[in-house]
Coordinates of C-alpha atoms and ligand atoms in Angstrom, one line a residue:
X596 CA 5.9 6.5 -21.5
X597 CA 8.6 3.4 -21.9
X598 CA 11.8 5.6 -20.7
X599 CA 14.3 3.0 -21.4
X600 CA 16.1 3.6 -24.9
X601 CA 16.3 0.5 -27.0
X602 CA 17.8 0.4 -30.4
X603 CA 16.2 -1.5 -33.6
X604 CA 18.4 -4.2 -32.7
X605 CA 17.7 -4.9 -28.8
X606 CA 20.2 -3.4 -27.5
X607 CA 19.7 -1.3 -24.4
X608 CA 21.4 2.5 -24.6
X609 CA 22.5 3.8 -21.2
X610 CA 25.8 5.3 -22.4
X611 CA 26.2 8.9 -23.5
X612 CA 29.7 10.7 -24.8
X613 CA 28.9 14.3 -24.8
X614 CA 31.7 16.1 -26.6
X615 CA 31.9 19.6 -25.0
X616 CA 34.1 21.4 -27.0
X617 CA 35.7 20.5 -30.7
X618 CA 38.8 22.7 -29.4
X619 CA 42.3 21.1 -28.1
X620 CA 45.7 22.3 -27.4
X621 CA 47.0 19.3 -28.5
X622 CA 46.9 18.3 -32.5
X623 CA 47.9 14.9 -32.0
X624 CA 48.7 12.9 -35.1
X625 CA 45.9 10.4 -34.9
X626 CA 43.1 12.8 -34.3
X627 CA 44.0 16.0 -35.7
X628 CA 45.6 17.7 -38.9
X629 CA 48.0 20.3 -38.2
X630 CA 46.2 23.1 -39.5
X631 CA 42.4 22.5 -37.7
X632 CA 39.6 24.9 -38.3
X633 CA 37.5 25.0 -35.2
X634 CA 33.7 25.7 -35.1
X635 CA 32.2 29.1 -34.6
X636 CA 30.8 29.7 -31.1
X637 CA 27.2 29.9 -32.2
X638 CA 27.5 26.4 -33.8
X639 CA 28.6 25.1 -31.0
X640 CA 26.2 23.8 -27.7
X641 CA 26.2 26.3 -24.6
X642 CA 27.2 24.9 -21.5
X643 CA 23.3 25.4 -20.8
X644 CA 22.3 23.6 -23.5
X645 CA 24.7 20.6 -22.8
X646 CA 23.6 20.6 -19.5
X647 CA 19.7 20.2 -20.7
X648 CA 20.8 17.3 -23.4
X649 CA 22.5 15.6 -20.5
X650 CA 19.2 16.3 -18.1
X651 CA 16.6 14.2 -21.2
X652 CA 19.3 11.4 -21.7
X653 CA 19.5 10.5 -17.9
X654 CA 15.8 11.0 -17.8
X655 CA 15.7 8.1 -20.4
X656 CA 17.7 5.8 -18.7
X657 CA 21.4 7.2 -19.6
X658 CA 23.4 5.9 -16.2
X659 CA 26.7 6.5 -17.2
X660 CA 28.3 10.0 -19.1
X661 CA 31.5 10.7 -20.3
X662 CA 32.4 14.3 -21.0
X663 CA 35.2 14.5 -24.0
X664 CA 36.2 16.4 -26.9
X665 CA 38.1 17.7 -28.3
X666 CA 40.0 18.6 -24.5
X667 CA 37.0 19.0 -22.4
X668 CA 39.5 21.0 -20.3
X669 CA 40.0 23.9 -22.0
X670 CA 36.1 24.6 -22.5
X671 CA 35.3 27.5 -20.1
X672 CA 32.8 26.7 -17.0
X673 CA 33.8 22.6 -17.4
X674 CA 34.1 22.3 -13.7
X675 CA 30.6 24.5 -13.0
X676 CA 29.0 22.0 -16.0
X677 CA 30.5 18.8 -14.2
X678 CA 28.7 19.9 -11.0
X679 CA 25.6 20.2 -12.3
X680 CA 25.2 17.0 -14.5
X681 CA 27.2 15.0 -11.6
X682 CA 23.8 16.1 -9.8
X683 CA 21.2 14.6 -12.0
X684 CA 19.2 12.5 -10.1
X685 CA 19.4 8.6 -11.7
X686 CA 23.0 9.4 -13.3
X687 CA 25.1 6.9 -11.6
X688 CA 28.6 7.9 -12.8
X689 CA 30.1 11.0 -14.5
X690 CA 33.4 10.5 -16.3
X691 CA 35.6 12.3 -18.2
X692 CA 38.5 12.1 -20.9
X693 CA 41.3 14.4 -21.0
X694 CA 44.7 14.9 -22.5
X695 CA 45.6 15.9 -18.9
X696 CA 47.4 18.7 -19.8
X697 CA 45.2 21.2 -17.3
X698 CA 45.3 18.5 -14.5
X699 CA 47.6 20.1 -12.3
X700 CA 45.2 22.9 -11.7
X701 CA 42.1 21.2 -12.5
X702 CA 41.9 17.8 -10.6
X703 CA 41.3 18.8 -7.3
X704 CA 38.2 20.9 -8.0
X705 CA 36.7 18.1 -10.6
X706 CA 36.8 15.4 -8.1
X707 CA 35.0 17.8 -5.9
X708 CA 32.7 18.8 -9.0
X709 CA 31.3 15.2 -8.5
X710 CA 33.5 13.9 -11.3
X711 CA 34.2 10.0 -11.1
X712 CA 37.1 8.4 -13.0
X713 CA 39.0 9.9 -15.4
X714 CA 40.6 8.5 -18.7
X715 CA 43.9 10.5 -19.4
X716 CA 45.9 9.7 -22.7
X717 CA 49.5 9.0 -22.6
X718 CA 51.3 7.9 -25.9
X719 CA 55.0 8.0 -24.8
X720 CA 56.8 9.0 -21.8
X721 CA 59.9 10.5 -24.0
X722 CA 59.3 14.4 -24.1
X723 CA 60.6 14.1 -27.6
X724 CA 58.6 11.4 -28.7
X725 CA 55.2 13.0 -27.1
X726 CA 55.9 16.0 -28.8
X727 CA 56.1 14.9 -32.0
X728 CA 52.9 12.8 -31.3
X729 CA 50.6 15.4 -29.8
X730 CA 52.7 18.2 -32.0
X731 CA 52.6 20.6 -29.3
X732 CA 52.0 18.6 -25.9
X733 CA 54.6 18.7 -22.7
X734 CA 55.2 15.7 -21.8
X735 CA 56.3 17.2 -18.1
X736 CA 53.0 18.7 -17.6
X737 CA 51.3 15.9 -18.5
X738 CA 52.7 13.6 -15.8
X739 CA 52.0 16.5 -13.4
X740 CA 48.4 16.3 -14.2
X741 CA 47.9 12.4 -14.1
X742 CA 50.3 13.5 -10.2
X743 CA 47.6 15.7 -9.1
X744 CA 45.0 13.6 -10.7
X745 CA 46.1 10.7 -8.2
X746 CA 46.2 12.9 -5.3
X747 CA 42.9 13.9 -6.1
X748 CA 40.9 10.9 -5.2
X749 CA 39.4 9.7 -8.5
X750 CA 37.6 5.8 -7.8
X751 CA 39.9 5.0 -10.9
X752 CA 42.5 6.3 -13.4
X753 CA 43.1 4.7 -16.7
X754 CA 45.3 6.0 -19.1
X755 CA 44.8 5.8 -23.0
X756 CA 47.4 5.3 -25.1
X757 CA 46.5 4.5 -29.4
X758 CA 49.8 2.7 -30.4
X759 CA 51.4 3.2 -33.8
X760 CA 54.8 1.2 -35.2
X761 CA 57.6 3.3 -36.0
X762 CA 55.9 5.8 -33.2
X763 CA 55.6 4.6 -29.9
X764 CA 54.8 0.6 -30.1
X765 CA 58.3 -0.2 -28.4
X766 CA 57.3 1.5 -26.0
X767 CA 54.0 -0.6 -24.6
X768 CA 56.2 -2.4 -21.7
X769 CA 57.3 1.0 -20.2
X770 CA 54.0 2.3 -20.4
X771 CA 52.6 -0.6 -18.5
X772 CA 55.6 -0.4 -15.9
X773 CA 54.8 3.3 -15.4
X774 CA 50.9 2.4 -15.0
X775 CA 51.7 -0.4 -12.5
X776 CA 54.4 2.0 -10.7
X777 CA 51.9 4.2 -10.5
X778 CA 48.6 2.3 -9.2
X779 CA 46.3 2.8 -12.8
X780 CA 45.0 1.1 -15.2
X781 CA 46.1 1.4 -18.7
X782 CA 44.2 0.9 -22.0
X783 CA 45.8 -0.2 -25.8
X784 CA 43.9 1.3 -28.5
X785 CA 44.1 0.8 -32.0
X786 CA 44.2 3.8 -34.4
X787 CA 40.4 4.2 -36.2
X788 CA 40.2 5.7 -39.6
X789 CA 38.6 9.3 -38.7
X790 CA 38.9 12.1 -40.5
X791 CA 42.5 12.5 -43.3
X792 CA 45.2 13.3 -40.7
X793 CA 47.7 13.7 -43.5
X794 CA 49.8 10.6 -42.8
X795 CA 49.3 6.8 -44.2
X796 CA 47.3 5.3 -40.9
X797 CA 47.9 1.5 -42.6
X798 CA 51.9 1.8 -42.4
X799 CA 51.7 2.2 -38.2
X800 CA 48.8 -0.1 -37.9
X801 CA 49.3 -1.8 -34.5
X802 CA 47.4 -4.4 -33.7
X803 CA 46.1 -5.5 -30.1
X804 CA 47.6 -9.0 -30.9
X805 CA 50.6 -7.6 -31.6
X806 CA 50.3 -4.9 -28.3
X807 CA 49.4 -8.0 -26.1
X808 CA 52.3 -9.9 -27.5
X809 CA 54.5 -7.2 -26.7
X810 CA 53.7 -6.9 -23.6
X811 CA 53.6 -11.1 -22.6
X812 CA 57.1 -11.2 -23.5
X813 CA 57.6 -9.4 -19.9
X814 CA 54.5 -10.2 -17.8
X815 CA 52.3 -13.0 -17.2
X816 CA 48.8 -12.7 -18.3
X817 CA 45.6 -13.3 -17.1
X818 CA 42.6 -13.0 -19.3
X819 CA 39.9 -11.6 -17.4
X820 CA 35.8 -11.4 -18.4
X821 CA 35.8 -7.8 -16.9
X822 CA 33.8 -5.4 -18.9
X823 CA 33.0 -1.8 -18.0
X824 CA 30.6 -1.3 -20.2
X825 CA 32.6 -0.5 -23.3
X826 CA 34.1 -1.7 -25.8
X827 CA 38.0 -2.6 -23.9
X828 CA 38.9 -6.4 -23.3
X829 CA 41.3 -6.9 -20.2
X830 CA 43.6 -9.0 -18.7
X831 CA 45.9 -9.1 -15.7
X832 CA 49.2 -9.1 -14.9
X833 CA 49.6 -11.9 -12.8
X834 CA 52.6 -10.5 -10.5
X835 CA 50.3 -7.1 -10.1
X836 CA 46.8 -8.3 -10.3
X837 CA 45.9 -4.1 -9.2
X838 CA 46.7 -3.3 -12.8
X839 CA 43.6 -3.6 -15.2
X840 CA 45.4 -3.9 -19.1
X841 CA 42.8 -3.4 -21.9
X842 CA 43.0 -3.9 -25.5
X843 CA 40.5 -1.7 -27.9
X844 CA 40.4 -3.7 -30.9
X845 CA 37.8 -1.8 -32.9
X846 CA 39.7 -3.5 -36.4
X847 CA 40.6 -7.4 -35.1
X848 CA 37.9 -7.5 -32.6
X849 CA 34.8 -5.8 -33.7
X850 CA 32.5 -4.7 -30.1
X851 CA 29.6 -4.0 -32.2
X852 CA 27.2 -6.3 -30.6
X853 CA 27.3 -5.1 -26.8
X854 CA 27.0 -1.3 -27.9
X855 CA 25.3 0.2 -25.6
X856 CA 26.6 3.9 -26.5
X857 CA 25.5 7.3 -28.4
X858 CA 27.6 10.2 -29.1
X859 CA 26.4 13.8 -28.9
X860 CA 28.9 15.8 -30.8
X861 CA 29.5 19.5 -29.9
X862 CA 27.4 20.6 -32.6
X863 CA 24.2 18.8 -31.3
X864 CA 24.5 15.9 -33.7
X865 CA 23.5 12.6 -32.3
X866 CA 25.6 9.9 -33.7
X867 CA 24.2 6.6 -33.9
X868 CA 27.9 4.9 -34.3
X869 CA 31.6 6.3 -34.4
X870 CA 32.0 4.5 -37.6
X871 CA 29.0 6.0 -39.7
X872 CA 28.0 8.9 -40.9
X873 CA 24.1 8.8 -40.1
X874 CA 23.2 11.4 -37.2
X875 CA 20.6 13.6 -36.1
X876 CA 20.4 17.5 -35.3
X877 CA 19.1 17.6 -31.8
X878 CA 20.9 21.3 -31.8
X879 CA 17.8 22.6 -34.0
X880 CA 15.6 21.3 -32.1
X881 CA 16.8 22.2 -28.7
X882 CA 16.7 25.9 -30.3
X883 CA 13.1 25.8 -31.2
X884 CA 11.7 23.7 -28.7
X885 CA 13.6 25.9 -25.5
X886 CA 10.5 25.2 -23.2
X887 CA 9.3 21.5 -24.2
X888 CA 11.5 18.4 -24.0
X889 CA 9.0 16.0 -25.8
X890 CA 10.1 16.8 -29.5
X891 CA 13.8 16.2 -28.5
X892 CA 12.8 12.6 -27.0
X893 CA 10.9 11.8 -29.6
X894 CA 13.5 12.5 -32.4
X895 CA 15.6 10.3 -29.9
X896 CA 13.6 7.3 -30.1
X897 CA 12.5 7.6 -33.2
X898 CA 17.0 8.2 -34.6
X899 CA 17.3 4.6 -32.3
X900 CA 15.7 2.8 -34.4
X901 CA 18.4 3.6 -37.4
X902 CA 21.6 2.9 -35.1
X903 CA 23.4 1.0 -37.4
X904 CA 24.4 -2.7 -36.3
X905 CA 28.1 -2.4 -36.8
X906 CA 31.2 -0.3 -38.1
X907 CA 32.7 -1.3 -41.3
X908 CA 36.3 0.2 -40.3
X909 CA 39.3 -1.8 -42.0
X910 CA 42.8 -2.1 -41.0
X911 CA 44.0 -0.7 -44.4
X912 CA 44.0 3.2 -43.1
X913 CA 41.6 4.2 -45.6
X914 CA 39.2 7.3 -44.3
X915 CA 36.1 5.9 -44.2
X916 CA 34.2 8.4 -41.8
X917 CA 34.8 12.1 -42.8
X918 CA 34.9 13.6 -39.3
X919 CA 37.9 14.0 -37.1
X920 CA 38.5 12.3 -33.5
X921 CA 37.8 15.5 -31.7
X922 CA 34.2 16.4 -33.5
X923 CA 33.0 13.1 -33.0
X924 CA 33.5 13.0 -28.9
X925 CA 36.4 10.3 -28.5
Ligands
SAM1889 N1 41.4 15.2 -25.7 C1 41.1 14.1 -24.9 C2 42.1 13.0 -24.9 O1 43.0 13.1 -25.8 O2 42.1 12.1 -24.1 C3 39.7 13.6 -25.2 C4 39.3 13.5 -26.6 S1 40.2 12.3 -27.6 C5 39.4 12.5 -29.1 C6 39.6 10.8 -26.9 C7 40.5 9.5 -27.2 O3 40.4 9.3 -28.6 C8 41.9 9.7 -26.8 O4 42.3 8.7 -26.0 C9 42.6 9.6 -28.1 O5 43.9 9.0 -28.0 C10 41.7 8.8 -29.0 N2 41.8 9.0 -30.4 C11 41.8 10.1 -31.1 N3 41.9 9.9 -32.4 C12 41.9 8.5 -32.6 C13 42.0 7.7 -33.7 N4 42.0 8.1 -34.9 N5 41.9 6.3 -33.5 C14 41.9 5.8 -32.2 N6 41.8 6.6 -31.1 C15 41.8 7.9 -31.3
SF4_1890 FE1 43.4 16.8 -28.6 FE2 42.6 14.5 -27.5 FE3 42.6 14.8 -30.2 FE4 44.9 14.7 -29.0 S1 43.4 13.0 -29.1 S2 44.3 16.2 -30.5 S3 44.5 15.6 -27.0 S4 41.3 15.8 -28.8

């Protein structure tokens, strides 16, 4: 059987984002409303069932997985589940994305789980200011996390931080200052229509032109052909060429043509693309096929084949997609 997974378009899949758990202690603006209903238990994969999904998508040529959420943290046995899909023979690289709030307690034994490099999101470094973002976040405990999560021994730290004008845009040049101080790399993302948030996304709209702007007026900057496999373009600051800065454009730069990703929500669903609504229910047949893996690769292939050739999101801050940030695995 041809292992490799290829979409109707050419491109070659070895990407999985397996949300783990729909559930956050955060409600950040972007991703969340205030007032979030979370999925009942039995809708939701166990860590057994994740663990299988993971075990078929390296199987067919997955290399690279990155556990997120919702807070992958605060899902119960993460660090036992990390172990086990870090051990998947052919996998080359387990990663993870986190709001770092449960760092402090949790690097140490992720690192030793197996877990590679870590993505941890920082919008501000004013407590007040990150409040107000995340809606109930500590800044303080934050910055302990991404601490410990240093002294852990991670290959790479990048931090994530979706920029929005009247928020936190005036602050791109201390962010990058606290990533360079610090010895990470640090990534600029644009704010994607998912899910109504309550708020008018088009009025903070911050674009990477305007991010990379911001941040020239300080630094020199080298543009640099690095890719890791996603959808980030980076440059580098000339006086601390250490410091990787990327730009996720996915409104004035569309990545579309290099994707090379599927997202299992924590549900089961297989989506084909973040910025559609066409999926699959590999939870059903994970349930009724608990002894036999060839129905679930076979519904694989055959959903491939319907992976859409681009996103249609626009800048204006309409909701296009129905689903929130934290169902779809971010
Ligand atoms: N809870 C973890 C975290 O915050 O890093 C992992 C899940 S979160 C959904 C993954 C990433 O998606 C975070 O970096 C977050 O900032 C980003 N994100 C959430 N909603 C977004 C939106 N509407 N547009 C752009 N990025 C968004
Ligand atoms: Fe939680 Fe991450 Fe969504 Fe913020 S972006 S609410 S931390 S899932």
């Amino acid at each position: 059987m041809d292992t490799q997974l290829q979409d109707g378009f050419g491109r070659t899949i070895d990407y999985l984002r397996l949300s783990v758990t729909d559930r956050c202690d955060f409600r950040c603006v972007y991703c969340m409303a205030e007032d979030m209903t979370f999925l009942p238990r039995q809708q939701v994969l166990a860590l057994e069932e994740l663990e299988r999904v993971a075990r078929i998508f390296v199987g067919l040529g997955v290399k690279k997985i990155r556990l997120t959420g919702g807070e992958p943290l605060v899902r119960k046995g993460i660090v036992g589940l990390c172990e086990r899909i870090a051990g998947l023979s052919g996998l080359r690289e387990l990663v993870m994305t986190s709001n770092g709030s449960q760092l402090g307690k949790l690097a140490r034994p992720l690192a030793k789980a197996g877990l590679k490099r870590l993505n941890i999101s920082l919008d501000s470094l004013d407590p007040e200011r990150f409040r107000a973002i995340t809606r109930t976040g500590d800044l303080r405990q934050v910055l302990a996390g991404i601490d410990a999560a240093r002294e852990a021994g991670f290959e790479r730290i990048k931090l994530n931080c979706v920029v929005m004008k009247g928020r936190n845009a005036d602050e791109v040049p201390a962010l990058v200052d606290y990533a360079v101080a610090n010895g990470l790399d640090i990534s600029f993302i644009e704010e994607m229509p998912l899910g109504a948030v309550g708020r008018d996304r088009g009025e903070s709209f911050c674009s990477s032109d305007e991010v990379r702007a911001l941040i020239a007026e300080r630094h020199a900057l080298i543009d640099s052909a690095e890719q890791s496999g996603g959808p980030a373009r980076y440059v580098r600051l000339l006086e601390h060429p250490q410091t990787r800065v990327g730009f996720i454009s996915p409104h004035s730069h569309n990545f579309c043509a290099t994707c090379n990703r599927l997202r299992l929500t924590v549900e089961g669903r297989l989506l084909l693309c973040l910025g559609h609504e066409n999926s699959i229910d590999l939870r059903g047949l994970l349930r009724r096929h608990p002894t036999s893996d060839t129905p679930i690769i076979d519904a694989i292939h055959g959903a491939l084949q319907r992976k859409p050739l681009r996103h249609e999101f626009s800048a204006a801050g309409e909701v296009q997609v129905l689903r929130f940030m934290n169902a779809s695995g971010g």
